[in-house]
C-alpha cells in the first residue's frame, strides 16, 4: 500500500510539472513547482517519494589527518612469499579495508605451512597500488636479485604460474600484504647479462594484478609471520 501511495504521489508531481510547463511555456517553472510541492508534503506529513534509507546509499566517509613520517620514508628490508593454497580462507576483505584499514590477524595458515623468505638486493623492492573507477584496485610488487645461478634458476622455475601472496617489511618495520587468496600474484622474471664487465648480472621479479577487492593491506604491529628459516651460509 505504501508503495502504491508513493507511486501515486510521484505521478501527481510529474503531472503538475507537465501542466505548469504547458501553461507557462517554461520548463523551469514546472520543475520548481513540483519541487516546492514535494518539499511541503515531506515537511508537514513526513511522507517522501524517496526510497527508505536513501540518505545512506554509501558508507559514510571519515576524515584523514595529515601525518608526518620519520626520515626513513621508503624502502624495504625483508620479503616473504606464501602459496595461496597454503592459506585456508580469503581473509582480506573490502569490509575490513573500509572499517579497520589494516588486518590484525590471525593469519589463516593451512596446518604446517609457512612463508619463505627471499633476500632481495638492497633498495630494489617496491610495490604500488591503484584505485580505478569501475575496476577495483590494482596491486604490484617488484624486486631484484643479483647474479644468475642454480638457486635463482630453481626459484624462477618454482614460481612459474605459481599463485602466491607477498608480504613486504618496510625499513620502518611495518608489514604490507600484497595479493589475496583468490586473486593471487603471479610473477614474471627478466634476467640480464650486461654487455660490460662493470655492470652486474641481475634478475628482476615482477607481479601485477588488477580487479582486486582491496588495496595493499598494512598489517597490525601485533602480527608476526611464521617463516621457514633460510639455510645457513656456506
Short mmCIF file of C-alpha atoms in Angstrom, two decimals:
data_model
loop_
_atom_site.label_atom_id
_atom_site.label_comp_id
_atom_site.label_asym_id
_atom_site.label_seq_id
_atom_site.Cartn_x
_atom_site.Cartn_y
_atom_site.Cartn_z
CA UNK A 1 0.00 0.00 0.00
CA UNK A 2 2.80 2.42 0.88
CA UNK A 3 4.48 1.71 -2.46
CA UNK A 4 1.23 2.49 -4.29
CA UNK A 5 0.88 5.77 -2.39
CA UNK A 6 4.45 6.71 -3.31
CA UNK A 7 3.79 5.90 -6.95
CA UNK A 8 0.56 7.93 -6.94
CA UNK A 9 2.27 10.90 -5.31
CA UNK A 10 5.15 10.71 -7.78
CA UNK A 11 2.73 10.55 -10.74
CA UNK A 12 0.84 13.55 -9.40
CA UNK A 13 4.02 15.58 -9.04
CA UNK A 14 5.05 14.72 -12.59
CA UNK A 15 1.60 15.69 -13.87
CA UNK A 16 1.77 19.01 -12.02
CA UNK A 17 5.17 19.77 -13.54
CA UNK A 18 3.87 18.94 -17.01
CA UNK A 19 0.74 21.10 -16.56
CA UNK A 20 2.63 24.17 -15.40
CA UNK A 21 5.25 23.73 -18.11
CA UNK A 22 2.49 23.54 -20.75
CA UNK A 23 0.58 26.52 -19.31
CA UNK A 24 3.57 28.83 -18.92
CA UNK A 25 5.84 27.51 -21.64
CA UNK A 26 8.58 27.47 -19.01
CA UNK A 27 10.05 24.08 -18.04
CA UNK A 28 11.96 25.59 -15.13
CA UNK A 29 8.71 26.89 -13.61
CA UNK A 30 7.22 23.41 -13.89
CA UNK A 31 10.15 21.72 -12.14
CA UNK A 32 10.25 24.42 -9.46
CA UNK A 33 6.56 23.97 -8.68
CA UNK A 34 6.96 20.19 -8.45
CA UNK A 35 9.94 20.56 -6.13
CA UNK A 36 8.07 23.02 -3.92
CA UNK A 37 5.05 20.72 -3.58
CA UNK A 38 7.27 17.74 -2.79
CA UNK A 39 9.16 19.70 -0.12
CA UNK A 40 5.93 20.94 1.53
CA UNK A 41 4.40 17.46 1.63
CA UNK A 42 7.59 15.94 3.09
CA UNK A 43 7.87 18.74 5.68
CA UNK A 44 4.34 18.55 7.06
CA UNK A 45 3.47 14.86 6.58
CA UNK A 46 6.85 13.05 6.85
CA UNK A 47 5.85 11.32 3.61
CA UNK A 48 8.55 11.03 0.96
CA UNK A 49 8.75 9.64 -2.55
CA UNK A 50 12.40 8.72 -1.96
CA UNK A 51 13.23 5.08 -1.07
CA UNK A 52 13.67 4.22 2.59
CA UNK A 53 17.21 4.82 3.82
CA UNK A 54 18.03 6.90 0.78
CA UNK A 55 20.29 9.15 2.84
CA UNK A 56 22.78 6.32 3.35
CA UNK A 57 23.39 4.70 0.00
CA UNK A 58 27.14 4.85 0.64
CA UNK A 59 29.20 4.16 3.73
CA UNK A 60 29.85 7.50 5.48
CA UNK A 61 33.31 8.90 4.88
CA UNK A 62 35.84 9.51 7.63
CA UNK A 63 38.42 12.27 7.85
CA UNK A 64 42.12 11.80 7.17
CA UNK A 65 44.56 13.87 9.23
CA UNK A 66 47.91 14.98 7.90
CA UNK A 67 50.75 12.82 9.27
CA UNK A 68 54.49 13.24 9.49
CA UNK A 69 56.93 10.48 8.62
CA UNK A 70 60.29 9.58 10.06
CA UNK A 71 63.37 10.14 7.85
CA UNK A 72 63.05 6.56 6.58
CA UNK A 73 60.08 7.09 4.29
CA UNK A 74 60.51 4.26 1.80
CA UNK A 75 62.47 1.14 1.06
CA UNK A 76 62.13 -2.42 2.27
CA UNK A 77 64.31 -4.74 4.30
CA UNK A 78 62.65 -8.14 4.01
CA UNK A 79 60.39 -10.00 1.59
CA UNK A 80 58.22 -13.07 2.19
CA UNK A 81 56.15 -15.32 -0.12
CA UNK A 82 53.46 -17.89 0.57
CA UNK A 83 51.48 -20.08 -1.83
CA UNK A 84 47.81 -19.16 -1.81
CA UNK A 85 46.95 -22.85 -1.38
CA UNK A 86 48.72 -22.60 1.98
CA UNK A 87 46.07 -20.13 3.19
CA UNK A 88 42.77 -21.61 4.36
CA UNK A 89 40.41 -18.73 3.57
CA UNK A 90 40.10 -15.31 1.98
CA UNK A 91 40.62 -13.02 4.95
CA UNK A 92 41.46 -9.63 3.43
CA UNK A 93 38.03 -8.20 2.64
CA UNK A 94 36.57 -4.93 1.45
CA UNK A 95 34.63 -4.56 4.72
CA UNK A 96 37.83 -4.80 6.79
CA UNK A 97 39.59 -2.34 4.48
CA UNK A 98 36.88 0.31 4.79
CA UNK A 99 36.38 -0.08 8.56
CA UNK A 100 39.71 -1.05 10.14
CA UNK A 101 42.10 -0.15 7.31
CA UNK A 102 44.52 -2.87 8.40
CA UNK A 103 44.48 -6.58 9.20
CA UNK A 104 45.03 -7.60 12.81
CA UNK A 105 45.12 -11.40 12.45
CA UNK A 106 45.28 -14.26 12.94
CA UNK A 107 46.59 -15.34 9.53
CA UNK A 108 44.68 -18.50 8.47
CA UNK A 109 47.58 -20.81 7.58
CA UNK A 110 46.99 -24.36 6.44
CA UNK A 111 48.42 -26.52 9.22
CA UNK A 112 52.19 -26.81 8.96
CA UNK A 113 52.57 -24.20 6.19
CA UNK A 114 54.75 -21.09 6.45
CA UNK A 115 56.16 -18.20 4.46
CA UNK A 116 59.52 -18.46 2.75
CA UNK A 117 61.92 -15.51 2.76
CA UNK A 118 63.70 -14.02 -0.23
CA UNK A 119 66.71 -11.80 0.37
CA UNK A 120 66.24 -9.28 -2.40
CA UNK A 121 69.11 -6.97 -3.31
CA UNK A 122 69.27 -3.71 -1.36
CA UNK A 123 66.94 -0.90 -2.45
CA UNK A 124 65.28 -2.93 -5.22
CA UNK A 125 62.00 -3.94 -3.58
CA UNK A 126 59.00 -1.74 -4.27
CA UNK A 127 55.24 -2.03 -4.50
CA UNK A 128 52.38 0.14 -5.67
CA UNK A 129 48.61 0.09 -5.54
CA UNK A 130 46.00 1.99 -7.53
CA UNK A 131 42.25 2.55 -7.30
CA UNK A 132 40.42 2.67 -10.65
CA UNK A 133 36.79 3.65 -11.16
CA UNK A 134 34.69 0.63 -12.03
CA UNK A 135 37.69 -1.70 -11.88
CA UNK A 136 38.54 -2.07 -8.20
CA UNK A 137 42.14 -1.94 -7.06
CA UNK A 138 45.47 -2.78 -8.69
CA UNK A 139 48.46 -4.16 -6.78
CA UNK A 140 52.00 -4.77 -7.98
CA UNK A 141 55.36 -5.68 -6.49
CA UNK A 142 58.90 -5.84 -7.86
CA UNK A 143 62.28 -6.94 -6.53
CA UNK A 144 65.71 -7.89 -7.86
CA UNK A 145 68.30 -10.50 -7.01
CA UNK A 146 71.94 -10.24 -8.02
CA UNK A 147 73.69 -12.84 -10.16
CA UNK A 148 72.40 -15.78 -12.15
CA UNK A 149 73.00 -19.21 -10.68
CA UNK A 150 71.35 -22.53 -9.86
CA UNK A 151 69.40 -21.15 -6.89
CA UNK A 152 67.92 -18.33 -8.98
CA UNK A 153 67.02 -20.74 -11.78
CA UNK A 154 65.30 -23.00 -9.26
CA UNK A 155 63.33 -20.10 -7.77
CA UNK A 156 62.21 -18.87 -11.21
CA UNK A 157 61.02 -22.35 -12.10
CA UNK A 158 59.17 -22.84 -8.82
CA UNK A 159 57.38 -19.51 -9.30
CA UNK A 160 56.25 -20.30 -12.85
CA UNK A 161 52.46 -19.78 -12.83
CA UNK A 162 52.50 -20.27 -9.06
CA UNK A 163 49.77 -18.24 -7.29
CA UNK A 164 51.31 -16.52 -4.28
CA UNK A 165 50.76 -13.76 -1.77
CA UNK A 166 53.60 -11.47 -0.73
CA UNK A 167 54.47 -9.62 2.46
CA UNK A 168 56.98 -6.79 2.36
CA UNK A 169 58.61 -5.48 5.52
CA UNK A 170 59.49 -1.83 5.08
CA UNK A 171 62.53 -0.14 6.51
CA UNK A 172 60.10 1.28 9.07
CA UNK A 173 59.43 -2.37 10.12
CA UNK A 174 55.79 -2.19 9.03
CA UNK A 175 54.37 -5.20 7.19
CA UNK A 176 52.35 -4.88 3.98
CA UNK A 177 50.30 -7.73 2.47
CA UNK A 178 50.13 -7.93 -1.32
CA UNK A 179 47.58 -10.14 -3.08
CA UNK A 180 44.53 -12.10 -1.96
CA UNK A 181 43.89 -15.82 -1.70
CA UNK A 182 41.54 -15.92 -4.68
CA UNK A 183 43.16 -13.05 -6.58
CA UNK A 184 46.84 -14.01 -6.21
CA UNK A 185 50.04 -12.51 -7.54
CA UNK A 186 51.81 -14.31 -10.40
CA UNK A 187 55.47 -13.48 -11.00
CA UNK A 188 57.30 -12.86 -14.23
CA UNK A 189 61.09 -12.57 -14.41
CA UNK A 190 63.70 -10.96 -16.59
CA UNK A 191 67.37 -11.94 -16.35
CA UNK A 192 70.08 -9.63 -17.65
CA UNK A 193 73.64 -10.43 -18.62
CA UNK A 194 75.13 -6.96 -19.17
CA UNK A 195 77.33 -6.13 -22.12
CA UNK A 196 80.09 -4.56 -20.00
CA UNK A 197 82.19 -6.04 -17.28
CA UNK A 198 81.48 -3.21 -14.87
CA UNK A 199 77.72 -3.90 -14.86
CA UNK A 200 76.11 -6.66 -12.83
CA UNK A 201 74.08 -9.73 -13.68
CA UNK A 202 70.63 -9.47 -12.12
CA UNK A 203 67.14 -10.93 -12.30
CA UNK A 204 64.04 -8.78 -11.86
CA UNK A 205 60.88 -10.38 -10.43
CA UNK A 206 57.61 -8.54 -11.08
CA UNK A 207 53.97 -9.32 -10.36
CA UNK A 208 50.87 -7.24 -11.03
CA UNK A 209 47.19 -7.95 -10.51
CA UNK A 210 44.08 -5.86 -11.19
CA UNK A 211 40.37 -6.17 -10.46
CA UNK A 212 41.09 -6.67 -6.76
CA UNK A 213 38.67 -6.00 -3.92
CA UNK A 214 41.21 -4.20 -1.73
CA UNK A 215 44.38 -2.13 -1.96
CA UNK A 216 47.65 -3.35 -0.47
CA UNK A 217 46.93 -4.13 3.18
CA UNK A 218 49.03 -2.92 6.12
CA UNK A 219 49.27 -5.49 8.91
CA UNK A 220 48.86 -4.55 12.55
CA UNK A 221 52.01 -4.25 14.65
CA UNK A 222 50.87 -7.24 16.74
CA UNK A 223 51.21 -9.66 13.81
CA UNK A 224 54.25 -11.89 13.39
CA UNK A 225 54.78 -14.20 10.44
CA UNK A 226 55.53 -17.93 10.54
CA UNK A 227 58.60 -18.15 8.29
CA UNK A 228 60.76 -21.10 7.22
CA UNK A 229 64.32 -20.23 8.21
CA UNK A 230 66.81 -19.58 5.43
CA UNK A 231 69.65 -22.11 5.13
CA UNK A 232 72.91 -21.15 6.76
CA UNK A 233 75.50 -19.50 4.53
CA UNK A 234 78.02 -21.87 3.02
#
